[in-house]
Amino acid sequence: MEAIILAGGFGTRLRPFTYTRAKSLLPILNKPMISYLIDSLPEEVDKVILAVNYRKNQIERYFRENDFGKEIIVNDEPKPLGTGGAVKFAEKHITGRFLVLNSDIICSLHLDDMVKFHIENNAVSTISLWPVENVSEFGVADVEDNGNIVGFVEKPKPEDAPSDFINAGAYLLEPEILDYIETDRLISMEKEIFPQIISDTERFFGFKFDGYWMDIGRISSYLDVHRFLIRKNKMENYLGRNCEIHGDLKDCCIGDNVYIGSNSKLNSTIVYDNARIEDSAVLNNCVVGENCKIGSHSNLKDSVFGDNETIADDSIMNKEVVWTQPVPEGYPKKQIGNVIGE
Ligand code: GTP
């Protein structure tokens, strides 16, 4: 079976870290986000098609250097085609029923169970469903008791929501679905293709699952997933190799070769490789990029520092995004494709 992994987005909401790397390679507990997804693939998936565009060379290199025991095809889109266009562009590699997976989700979905459910229901399309409290931020599925989805309602008021289940970013599709997608155009699978399949086939199903689901779309969810996994693994912190740590840490993830000076206090903070945090710095809910230098006696809260930035001694910052270098050419100013909002 083939799996298409959607990994071509710019990840604009995760800038400045996506200025320098593909979103799917952003580390989670020091391992690229996409590696969690590959590890969760059912054994019957023998071919993985990476639908890439932005920073494709980094993704290609990562898979050249790391063997996951499956055939990997890097399918480079000439321009961003959106989630639907990317699936259509992978058509030449599809030989039968196939999976489509967003690369920015960490969850406990068992894809094997979803495949079984799809076959039992003779579905043409099955999507994973996850319950949320804040329905008005999402496309909400109108789902019957047997799992049949009869429609989606975009960002409903809570009292108008047909359910509390949203699209959780994993799809199992029969190949005839490809006929619904036009070639060579930016198309949203969720907004343009799914509604058509529902009305034409009535064999569009939703698979609900238990456990956890986290969409790593924003810096806040990037920090949340770290806190969640650190606690799930019953750890105080997650530490990389060759670190020199003299300060106090709680719920932090620290990359390789990091120096943290004495009397510094870090809480719920992610520090990338080769960063240096000087004495008596206090960081709460921050992400510190690769090779950053954080000056002594700094007090930093809810802030992010892109790769290679230097923060002066005694700095005080709250809710700042620090990026003093040029923005990469062609990087969009705002979200393209499925606009979700800041
Ligand atoms: P934002 O700009 O912050 O919204 O992030 P994003 O570009 O990743 O978009 P979004 O979160 O909606 O993407 C959901 C998934 O689809 C992610 O795994 C993206 O990598 C992927 N994706 C989004 N747009 C494209 C595209 O045009 N081509 C491909 N191949 N993948 C895409």
XYZ file of C-alpha atoms in Angstrom, residues 104-289:
186
model
C 2.277 17.968 11.276
C 0.189 15.828 13.599
C 1.236 13.830 16.631
C -1.475 11.398 17.718
C -2.360 7.934 18.976
C -4.308 6.877 15.866
C -3.760 3.230 14.904
C -3.816 3.293 11.131
C -4.313 -0.507 10.991
C -7.658 -0.103 12.790
C -8.666 2.658 10.393
C -7.878 0.411 7.404
C -10.059 -2.371 8.902
C -12.920 0.080 9.507
C -12.667 1.364 5.910
C -12.856 -2.133 4.443
C -15.750 -3.219 6.703
C -17.745 -0.172 5.565
C -16.896 -0.543 1.899
C -15.956 3.145 2.029
C -14.470 5.138 -0.837
C -12.974 7.525 1.683
C -12.357 7.315 5.425
C -10.944 10.171 7.431
C -9.765 10.168 11.035
C -11.956 12.166 13.422
C -11.031 13.798 16.719
C -13.356 15.536 19.212
C -12.617 19.147 20.182
C -14.183 21.676 22.542
C -13.605 24.762 20.383
C -15.664 23.694 17.348
C -15.912 27.249 16.028
C -12.248 27.198 14.947
C -12.604 24.138 12.672
C -14.476 22.388 9.882
C -16.828 20.113 11.848
C -18.062 16.756 10.518
C -21.751 15.955 10.337
C -21.343 12.303 11.214
C -24.035 9.646 11.701
C -23.867 6.949 14.407
C -22.474 4.370 11.955
C -19.616 6.738 11.037
C -21.071 7.913 7.723
C -20.167 11.580 7.154
C -22.898 13.536 5.383
C -21.202 16.929 5.333
C -18.904 19.441 6.995
C -19.807 22.750 8.578
C -17.029 25.353 8.534
C -16.383 27.091 11.861
C -19.917 26.730 13.286
C -21.175 28.467 16.429
C -21.147 25.816 19.179
C -24.965 25.650 19.168
C -25.025 25.037 15.382
C -22.259 22.392 15.296
C -23.490 19.039 13.957
C -20.964 17.216 16.218
C -17.728 17.979 18.019
C -15.619 15.895 15.603
C -13.086 17.489 13.283
C -10.919 16.151 10.482
C -7.820 14.767 12.220
C -5.550 14.767 9.153
C -5.347 11.088 8.096
C -7.256 9.845 5.038
C -7.664 6.411 3.481
C -8.832 6.733 -0.096
C -9.819 4.491 -2.981
C -8.020 5.397 -6.205
C -11.204 6.643 -7.938
C -10.989 9.683 -5.640
C -8.151 10.929 -7.828
C -10.656 11.553 -10.645
C -12.211 14.299 -8.534
C -9.049 16.386 -8.420
C -7.996 18.690 -11.250
C -4.386 18.666 -12.364
C -1.907 21.464 -11.771
C -4.006 23.751 -9.568
C -3.882 24.786 -5.902
C -6.715 22.718 -4.428
C -7.788 22.042 -0.859
C -8.710 18.411 -0.277
C -10.802 19.344 2.730
C -12.732 22.279 1.302
C -13.108 21.367 -2.377
C -12.784 17.608 -2.844
C -14.370 16.037 0.253
C -17.755 17.777 -0.116
C -17.986 16.538 -3.709
C -17.164 12.948 -2.759
C -19.765 13.021 0.007
C -22.541 14.192 -2.276
C -21.621 11.818 -5.123
C -20.868 8.580 -3.288
C -22.472 8.594 0.194
C -19.603 6.266 1.156
C -17.510 8.796 3.025
C -16.771 7.628 6.577
C -15.187 9.010 9.721
C -13.047 6.923 12.070
C -13.004 8.073 15.708
C -10.147 7.139 17.990
C -9.089 7.582 21.628
C -5.910 8.800 23.251
C -4.333 12.038 22.101
C -4.178 14.247 19.046
C -2.088 17.356 18.571
C -1.844 19.514 15.479
C 1.563 21.205 15.462
C 0.402 24.307 13.631
C 1.433 27.087 15.974
C 4.270 27.816 18.383
C 1.850 27.307 21.291
C 0.957 23.778 20.106
C 4.646 23.080 19.420
C 5.375 23.877 23.071
C 2.270 21.952 24.216
C 3.314 18.752 22.417
C 6.702 18.856 24.117
C 5.173 19.349 27.552
C 2.715 16.552 26.830
C 5.312 14.028 25.616
C 7.780 14.856 28.400
C 5.063 14.195 30.989
C 3.735 11.144 29.104
C 7.255 9.686 29.236
C 7.351 10.554 32.961
C 10.440 12.732 32.546
C 11.346 16.071 34.099
C 13.153 17.229 30.959
C 14.415 15.761 27.713
C 18.143 16.297 27.228
C 20.295 15.893 24.110
C 23.915 14.756 23.918
C 27.004 16.633 25.109
C 25.140 19.276 27.066
C 26.609 21.260 29.922
C 23.806 22.237 32.233
C 24.321 24.271 35.405
C 20.856 25.857 35.788
C 17.406 24.543 36.827
C 15.125 23.057 34.197
C 11.492 21.944 34.279
C 9.502 20.488 31.350
C 12.238 21.512 28.921
C 13.597 19.877 25.805
C 17.273 20.604 25.183
C 19.099 19.741 21.949
C 22.682 18.516 21.522
C 25.768 20.525 22.562
C 23.838 23.087 24.572
C 25.385 25.146 27.379
C 23.148 26.462 30.163
C 24.857 28.683 32.734
C 24.542 28.660 36.499
C 21.544 30.196 38.278
C 19.549 30.163 35.050
C 15.970 28.903 35.218
C 14.172 27.401 32.240
C 10.560 26.350 32.343
C 8.611 24.722 29.495
C 11.206 25.827 26.973
C 12.679 24.188 23.866
C 16.344 24.802 23.095
C 17.760 23.658 19.758
C 21.258 22.259 19.162
C 24.417 24.313 19.844
C 22.636 27.101 21.721
C 24.225 28.887 24.658
C 22.298 30.358 27.557
C 24.402 32.416 29.914
C 24.228 32.638 33.713
C 21.122 33.801 35.554
C 18.871 33.865 32.480
C 15.169 33.091 33.048
C 13.154 31.604 30.184
C 9.483 30.643 30.355
C 7.607 29.114 27.392
C 10.264 30.026 24.863
C 11.777 28.340 21.812
C 15.474 29.045 21.265
C 16.816 28.278 17.774
